[in-house]
Structures are given as structure tokens and as C-alpha cells.
Short mmCIF file of C-alpha atoms in Angstrom, two decimals:
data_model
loop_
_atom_site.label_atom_id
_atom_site.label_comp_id
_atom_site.label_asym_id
_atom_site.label_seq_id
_atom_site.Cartn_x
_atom_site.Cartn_y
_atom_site.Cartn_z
CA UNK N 236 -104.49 -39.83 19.96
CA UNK N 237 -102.59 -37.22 19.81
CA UNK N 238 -100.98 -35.55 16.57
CA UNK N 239 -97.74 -33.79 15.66
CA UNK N 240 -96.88 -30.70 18.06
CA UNK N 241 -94.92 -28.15 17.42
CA UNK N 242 -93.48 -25.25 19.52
CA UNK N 243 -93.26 -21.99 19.72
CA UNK N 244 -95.92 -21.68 16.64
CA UNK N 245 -94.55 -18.31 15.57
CA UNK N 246 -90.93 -17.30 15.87
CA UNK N 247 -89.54 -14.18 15.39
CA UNK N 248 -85.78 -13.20 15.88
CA UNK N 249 -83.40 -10.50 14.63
CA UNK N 250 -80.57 -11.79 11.86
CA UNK N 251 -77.52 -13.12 13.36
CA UNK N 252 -79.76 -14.85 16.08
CA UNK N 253 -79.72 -18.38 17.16
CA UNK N 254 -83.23 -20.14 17.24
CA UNK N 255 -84.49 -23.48 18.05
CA UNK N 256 -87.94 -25.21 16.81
CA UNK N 257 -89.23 -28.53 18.48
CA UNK N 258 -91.57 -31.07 17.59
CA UNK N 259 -92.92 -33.59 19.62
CA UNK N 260 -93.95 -36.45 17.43
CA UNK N 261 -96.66 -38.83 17.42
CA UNK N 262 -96.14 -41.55 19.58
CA UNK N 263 -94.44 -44.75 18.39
CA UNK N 264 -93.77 -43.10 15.43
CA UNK N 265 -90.07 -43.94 14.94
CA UNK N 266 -89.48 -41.81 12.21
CA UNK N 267 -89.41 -37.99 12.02
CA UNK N 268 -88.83 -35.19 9.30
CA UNK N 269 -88.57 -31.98 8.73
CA UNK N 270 -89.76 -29.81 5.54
CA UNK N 271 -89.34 -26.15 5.18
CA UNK N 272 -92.27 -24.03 3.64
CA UNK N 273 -91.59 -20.81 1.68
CA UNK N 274 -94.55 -18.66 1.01
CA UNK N 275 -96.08 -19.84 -2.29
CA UNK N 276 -94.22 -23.05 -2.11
CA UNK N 277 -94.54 -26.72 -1.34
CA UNK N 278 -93.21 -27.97 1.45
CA UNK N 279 -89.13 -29.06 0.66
CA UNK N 280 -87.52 -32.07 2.84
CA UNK N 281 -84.21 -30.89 5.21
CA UNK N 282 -83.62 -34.26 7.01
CA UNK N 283 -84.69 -37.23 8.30
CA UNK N 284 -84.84 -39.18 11.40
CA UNK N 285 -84.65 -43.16 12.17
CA UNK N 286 -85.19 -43.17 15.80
CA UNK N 287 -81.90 -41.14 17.47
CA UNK N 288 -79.96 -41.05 14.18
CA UNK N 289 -80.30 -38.71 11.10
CA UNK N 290 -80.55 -40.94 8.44
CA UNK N 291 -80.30 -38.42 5.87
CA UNK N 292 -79.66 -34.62 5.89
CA UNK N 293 -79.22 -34.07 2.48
CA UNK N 294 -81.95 -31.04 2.53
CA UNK N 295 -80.00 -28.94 4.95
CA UNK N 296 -79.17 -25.92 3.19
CA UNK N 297 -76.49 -25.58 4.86
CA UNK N 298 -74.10 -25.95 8.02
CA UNK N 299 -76.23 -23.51 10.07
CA UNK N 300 -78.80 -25.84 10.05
CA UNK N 301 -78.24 -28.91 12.54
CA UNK N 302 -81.39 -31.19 14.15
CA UNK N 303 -81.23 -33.40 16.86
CA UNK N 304 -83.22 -36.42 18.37
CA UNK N 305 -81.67 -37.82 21.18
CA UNK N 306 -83.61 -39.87 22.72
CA UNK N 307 -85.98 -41.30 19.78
CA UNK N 308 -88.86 -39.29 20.27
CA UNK N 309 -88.21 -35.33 20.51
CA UNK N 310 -86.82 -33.69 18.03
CA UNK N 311 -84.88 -29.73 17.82
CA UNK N 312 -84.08 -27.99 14.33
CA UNK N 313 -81.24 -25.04 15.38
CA UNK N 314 -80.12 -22.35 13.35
CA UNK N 315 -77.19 -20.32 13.77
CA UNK N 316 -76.89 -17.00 12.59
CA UNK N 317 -80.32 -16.43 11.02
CA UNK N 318 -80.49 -14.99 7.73
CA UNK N 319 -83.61 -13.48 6.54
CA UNK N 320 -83.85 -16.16 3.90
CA UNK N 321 -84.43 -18.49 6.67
CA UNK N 322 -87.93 -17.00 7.36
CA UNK N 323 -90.61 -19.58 6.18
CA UNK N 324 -93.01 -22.41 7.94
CA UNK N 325 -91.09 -25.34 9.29
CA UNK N 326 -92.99 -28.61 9.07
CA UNK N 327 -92.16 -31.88 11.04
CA UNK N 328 -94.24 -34.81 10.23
CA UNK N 329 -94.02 -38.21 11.48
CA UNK N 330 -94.41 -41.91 10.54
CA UNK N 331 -94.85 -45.17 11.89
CA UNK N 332 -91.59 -46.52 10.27
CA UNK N 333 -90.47 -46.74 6.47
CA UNK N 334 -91.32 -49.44 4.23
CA UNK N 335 -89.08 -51.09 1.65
CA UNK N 336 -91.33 -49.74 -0.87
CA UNK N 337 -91.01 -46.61 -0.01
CA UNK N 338 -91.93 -43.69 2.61
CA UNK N 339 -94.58 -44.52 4.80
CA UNK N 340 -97.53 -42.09 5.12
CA UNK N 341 -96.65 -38.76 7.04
CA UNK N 342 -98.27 -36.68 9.58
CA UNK N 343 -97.74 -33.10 9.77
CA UNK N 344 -97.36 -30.91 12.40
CA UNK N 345 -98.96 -27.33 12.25
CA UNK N 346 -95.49 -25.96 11.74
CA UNK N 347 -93.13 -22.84 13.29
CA UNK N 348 -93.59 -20.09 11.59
CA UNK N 349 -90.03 -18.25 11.94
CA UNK N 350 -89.56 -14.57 10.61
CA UNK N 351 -86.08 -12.95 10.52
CA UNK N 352 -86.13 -9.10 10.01
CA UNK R 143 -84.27 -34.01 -10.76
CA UNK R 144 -87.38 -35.27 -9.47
CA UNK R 145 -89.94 -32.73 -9.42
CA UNK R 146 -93.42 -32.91 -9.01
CA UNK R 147 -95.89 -30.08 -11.51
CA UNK R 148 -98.80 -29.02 -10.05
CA UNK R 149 -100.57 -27.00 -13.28
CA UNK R 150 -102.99 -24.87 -11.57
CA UNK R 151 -102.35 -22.64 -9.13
CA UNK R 152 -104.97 -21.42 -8.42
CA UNK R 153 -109.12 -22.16 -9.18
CA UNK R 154 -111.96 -21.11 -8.47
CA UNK R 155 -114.90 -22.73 -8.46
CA UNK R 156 -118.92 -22.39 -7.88
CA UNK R 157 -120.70 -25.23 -5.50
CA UNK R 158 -121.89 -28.33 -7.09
CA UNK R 159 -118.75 -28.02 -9.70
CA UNK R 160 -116.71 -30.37 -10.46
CA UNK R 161 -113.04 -30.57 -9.55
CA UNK R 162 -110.02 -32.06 -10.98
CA UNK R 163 -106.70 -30.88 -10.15
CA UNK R 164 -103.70 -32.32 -11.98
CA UNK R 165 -100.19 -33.86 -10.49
CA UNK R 166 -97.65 -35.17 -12.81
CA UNK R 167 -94.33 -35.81 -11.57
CA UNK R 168 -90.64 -37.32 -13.05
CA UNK R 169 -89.72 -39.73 -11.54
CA UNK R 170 -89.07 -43.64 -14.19
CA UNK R 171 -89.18 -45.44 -10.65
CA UNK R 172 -92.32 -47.08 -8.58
CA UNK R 173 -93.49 -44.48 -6.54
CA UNK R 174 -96.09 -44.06 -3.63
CA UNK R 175 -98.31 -40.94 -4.17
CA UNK R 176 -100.13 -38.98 -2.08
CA UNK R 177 -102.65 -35.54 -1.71
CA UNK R 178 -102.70 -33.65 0.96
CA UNK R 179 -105.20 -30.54 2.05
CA UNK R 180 -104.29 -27.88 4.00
CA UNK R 181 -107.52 -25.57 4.99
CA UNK R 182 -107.25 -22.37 6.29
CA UNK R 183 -105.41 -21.45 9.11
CA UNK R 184 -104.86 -25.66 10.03
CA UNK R 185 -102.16 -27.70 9.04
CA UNK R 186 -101.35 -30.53 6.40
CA UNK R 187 -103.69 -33.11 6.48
CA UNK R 188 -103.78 -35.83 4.48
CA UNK R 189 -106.55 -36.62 1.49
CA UNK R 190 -105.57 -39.94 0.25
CA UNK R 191 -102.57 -41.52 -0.91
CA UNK R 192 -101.41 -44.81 -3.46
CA UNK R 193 -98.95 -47.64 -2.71
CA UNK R 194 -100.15 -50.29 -4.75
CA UNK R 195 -103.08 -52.23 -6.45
CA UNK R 196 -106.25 -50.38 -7.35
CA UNK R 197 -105.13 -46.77 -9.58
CA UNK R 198 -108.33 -45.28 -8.78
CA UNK R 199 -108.07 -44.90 -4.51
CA UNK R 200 -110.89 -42.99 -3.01
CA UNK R 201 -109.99 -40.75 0.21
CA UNK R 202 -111.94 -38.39 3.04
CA UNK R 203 -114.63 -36.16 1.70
CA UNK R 204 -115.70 -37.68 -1.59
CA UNK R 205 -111.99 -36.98 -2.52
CA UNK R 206 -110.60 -39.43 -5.47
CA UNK R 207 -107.45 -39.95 -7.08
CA UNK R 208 -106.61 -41.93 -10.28
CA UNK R 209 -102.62 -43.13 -10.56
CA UNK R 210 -102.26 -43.11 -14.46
CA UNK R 211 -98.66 -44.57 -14.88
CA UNK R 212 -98.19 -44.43 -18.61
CA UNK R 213 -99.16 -40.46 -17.79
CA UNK R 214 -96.86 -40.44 -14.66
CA UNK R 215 -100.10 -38.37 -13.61
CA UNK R 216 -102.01 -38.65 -10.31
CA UNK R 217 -105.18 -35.97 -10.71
CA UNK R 218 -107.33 -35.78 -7.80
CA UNK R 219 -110.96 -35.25 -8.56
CA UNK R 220 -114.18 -34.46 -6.71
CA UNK R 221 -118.02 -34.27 -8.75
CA UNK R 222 -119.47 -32.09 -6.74
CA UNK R 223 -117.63 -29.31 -4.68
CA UNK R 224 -118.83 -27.33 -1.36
CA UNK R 225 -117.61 -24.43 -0.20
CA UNK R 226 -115.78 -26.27 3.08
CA UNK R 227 -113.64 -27.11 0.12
CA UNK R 228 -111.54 -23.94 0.00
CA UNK R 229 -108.53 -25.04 0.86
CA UNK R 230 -104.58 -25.27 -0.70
CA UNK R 231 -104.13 -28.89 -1.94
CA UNK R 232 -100.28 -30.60 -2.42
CA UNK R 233 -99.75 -33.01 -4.22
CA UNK R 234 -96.73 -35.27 -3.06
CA UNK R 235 -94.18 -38.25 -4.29
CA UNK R 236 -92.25 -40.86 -2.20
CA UNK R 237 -90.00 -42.52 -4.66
CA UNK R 238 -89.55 -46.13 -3.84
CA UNK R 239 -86.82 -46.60 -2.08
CA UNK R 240 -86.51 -42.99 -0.21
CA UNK R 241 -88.48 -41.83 2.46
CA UNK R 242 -88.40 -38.47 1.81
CA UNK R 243 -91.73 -36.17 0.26
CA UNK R 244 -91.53 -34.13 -2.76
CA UNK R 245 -93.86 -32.04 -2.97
CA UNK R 246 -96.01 -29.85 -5.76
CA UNK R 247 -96.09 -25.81 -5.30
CA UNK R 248 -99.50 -26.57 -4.46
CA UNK R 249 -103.17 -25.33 -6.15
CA UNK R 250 -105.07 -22.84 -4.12
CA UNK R 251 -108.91 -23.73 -4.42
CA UNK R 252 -112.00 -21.24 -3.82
CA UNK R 253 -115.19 -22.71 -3.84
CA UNK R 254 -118.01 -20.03 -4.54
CA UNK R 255 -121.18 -20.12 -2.09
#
């Protein structure tokens, strides 16, 4: 079936701009994150997803950054007011559901990469 | 903090080497493990991954991993390397309980034709 999609692949804005990243998840997959990539770094977690709700946004650098997933599937990272620190690869990966052991395996997306100047 | 150490950054290799790339991490809980591959211009895919039972797990591409607990290791090994290998390899951590990734800084292999 079909993977992890993401659109537009490459974003690029002007600081102060607003921007918005979606990923289409696999489907059934109930759960849904999203990691930011900095160049010559592993990918870091910004929030998670449990069907519509975030179940944790710890990773959010801030309150620029909001994500939404309103109906379950579907999900949009905003950013307000782009910084040029904000310019790295966002990720979303999905999974089938979490275990109570721990995460379940993750599929990744190929990513948005967004470039402020 | 949980962190996860990915020693070498980058390697290269000739064909027919062997690989091992190291992954410790901190973390005193039970853990699920995992290595992904990301080849050139593609996106994360993953190599193999530990939840439980067997240390040694074997994944795509003649790709193994051994879980070494006391060692809070997780190297990921190949014998014999091909140059479709070139690729930037993560290693990654889901602490029990959490469902969130951490990830290495990654080790940028070049396998030599």
C-alpha cells in the first residue's frame, strides 16, 4: 500500500511568513508524529498524535508551532512568523497504534524541506 | 536526559568489508530499539528494530543488530558491504512507556566500488 506522503516537498518562504506542511498518513495508522531534521542531525520528536488529539507536544519549540489532525487521518504542522532557525526537514511518520511496551514501529514520510531566508 | 551516541560519523569503507556501526544510548529503562537507513535522495526507511526476546535480530539486506543490555549498546553489523550500501544510518530509542523516537546524529557510510 501506500506509504507516508508529504506535501509541498520543498518549502521556501521569507521570515515573518506563515507556512503549513501536511502529511497524509498511512492508512489505519492511528497514530502520527512529527520530527524535525537539522542538517547534520537526527531527526528530534515535536508532537504526537492519538487519532484527533495531540497526545503530547512536548517537542514544540515553541508557541509558533501548532499541528492539527482533525479528523484522525490528515495531519497540518503551522508556523507563524518563520524564523530562519526554522529551516530544516520535517518528518511525519506513522504507526499502527502504540503498545504498552513502548512505541510501535514508525514509518517515515520523505519529509518538507522548509528554507527561511 | 536520554540521548542516544552514535560514535562514527562518518566511514568509509571498500566492498566486501565489514561493517559495524555502534549505538549506545542512556536510558536505565526497557527500551525498544531500532536502525533506520536513509539512502540518497529517499527517505527513512527502516533496517530492523528490537522489542523483545532474541538480542541478536537480523533485518533487510544482510543487516544485523545485537541488543547488548549490560552495554546499553545496540551495534548494527553487516560482513560483507556493497556499494548500494552508501547510505546515512540512525540509530533510534523508544523508551518503554513513551512513544516518542530519539534518535542518534546519525553515521554517514561510503562504500568504495
Amino acid at each position: 500500500g501506500a506509504g507516508v506522503s508529504q506535501t509541498p516537498s520543498n518549502k521556501v518562504t521569507e521570515k515573518g511568513k506563515y507556512v503549513e506542511l501536511r502529511c497524509d498518513p498511512i492508512s489505519g495508522h492511528t497514530a502520527l508524529y512529527w520530527y524535525r531534521q537539522s542538517l547534520g542531525q537526527g531527526p528530534e520528536f515535536l508532537i504526537y498524535f492519538q487519532g484527533t488529539g495531540a497526545a503530547d507536544d512536548s517537542g514544540l519549540p515553541n508557541d509558533r508551532f501548532f499541528a492539527v489532525r482533525p479528523e484522525g487521518s490528515v495531519s497540518t504542522l503551522k508556523i507563524q512568523r518563520t524564523e530562519r532557525g526554522d529551516s530544516a526537514v520535517y518528518l511525519c511518520a506513522s504507526s499502527r497504534q502504540t503498545s504498552g511496551q513502548g512505541a510501535d514501529t514508525q514509518y517515515f514520510g520523505p519529509g518538507t524541506r522548509l528554507t527561511v531566508l | 536526559a536520554q540521548s542516544v551516541s552514535q560514535h562514527n560519523h562518518h566511514v568509509i569503507l571498500s566492498e566486501a568489508a565489514s561493517l559495524e556501526l555502534g549505538c549506545n544510548y542512556s536510558y536505565g529503562g526497557t527500551v525498544n530499539l531500532f536502525w533506520y537507513v536513509q539512502y540518497p535522495g529517499q527517505h527513512l526507511q527502516l533496517l530492523l528494530k528490537y522489542f523483545s526476546g532474541d538480542p541478536l535480530v537480523k533485518g533487510i539486506k544482510g543487516f544485523e543488530a545485537e541488543f547488548i543490555k549490560s552495554k546499553f549498546s545496540f551495534n548494527l553489523r553487516k560482513p560483507s558491504v556493497q556499494w548500494s550500501d552508501t547510505a546515512e544510518y540512525f540509530c533510534a530509542v523508544g523508551p518503554s512507556g513513551t512513544y516518542k523516537y530519539i534518535f542518534g546524529t546519525g553515521t554517514r557510510l561510503k562504500v568504495l566500488a
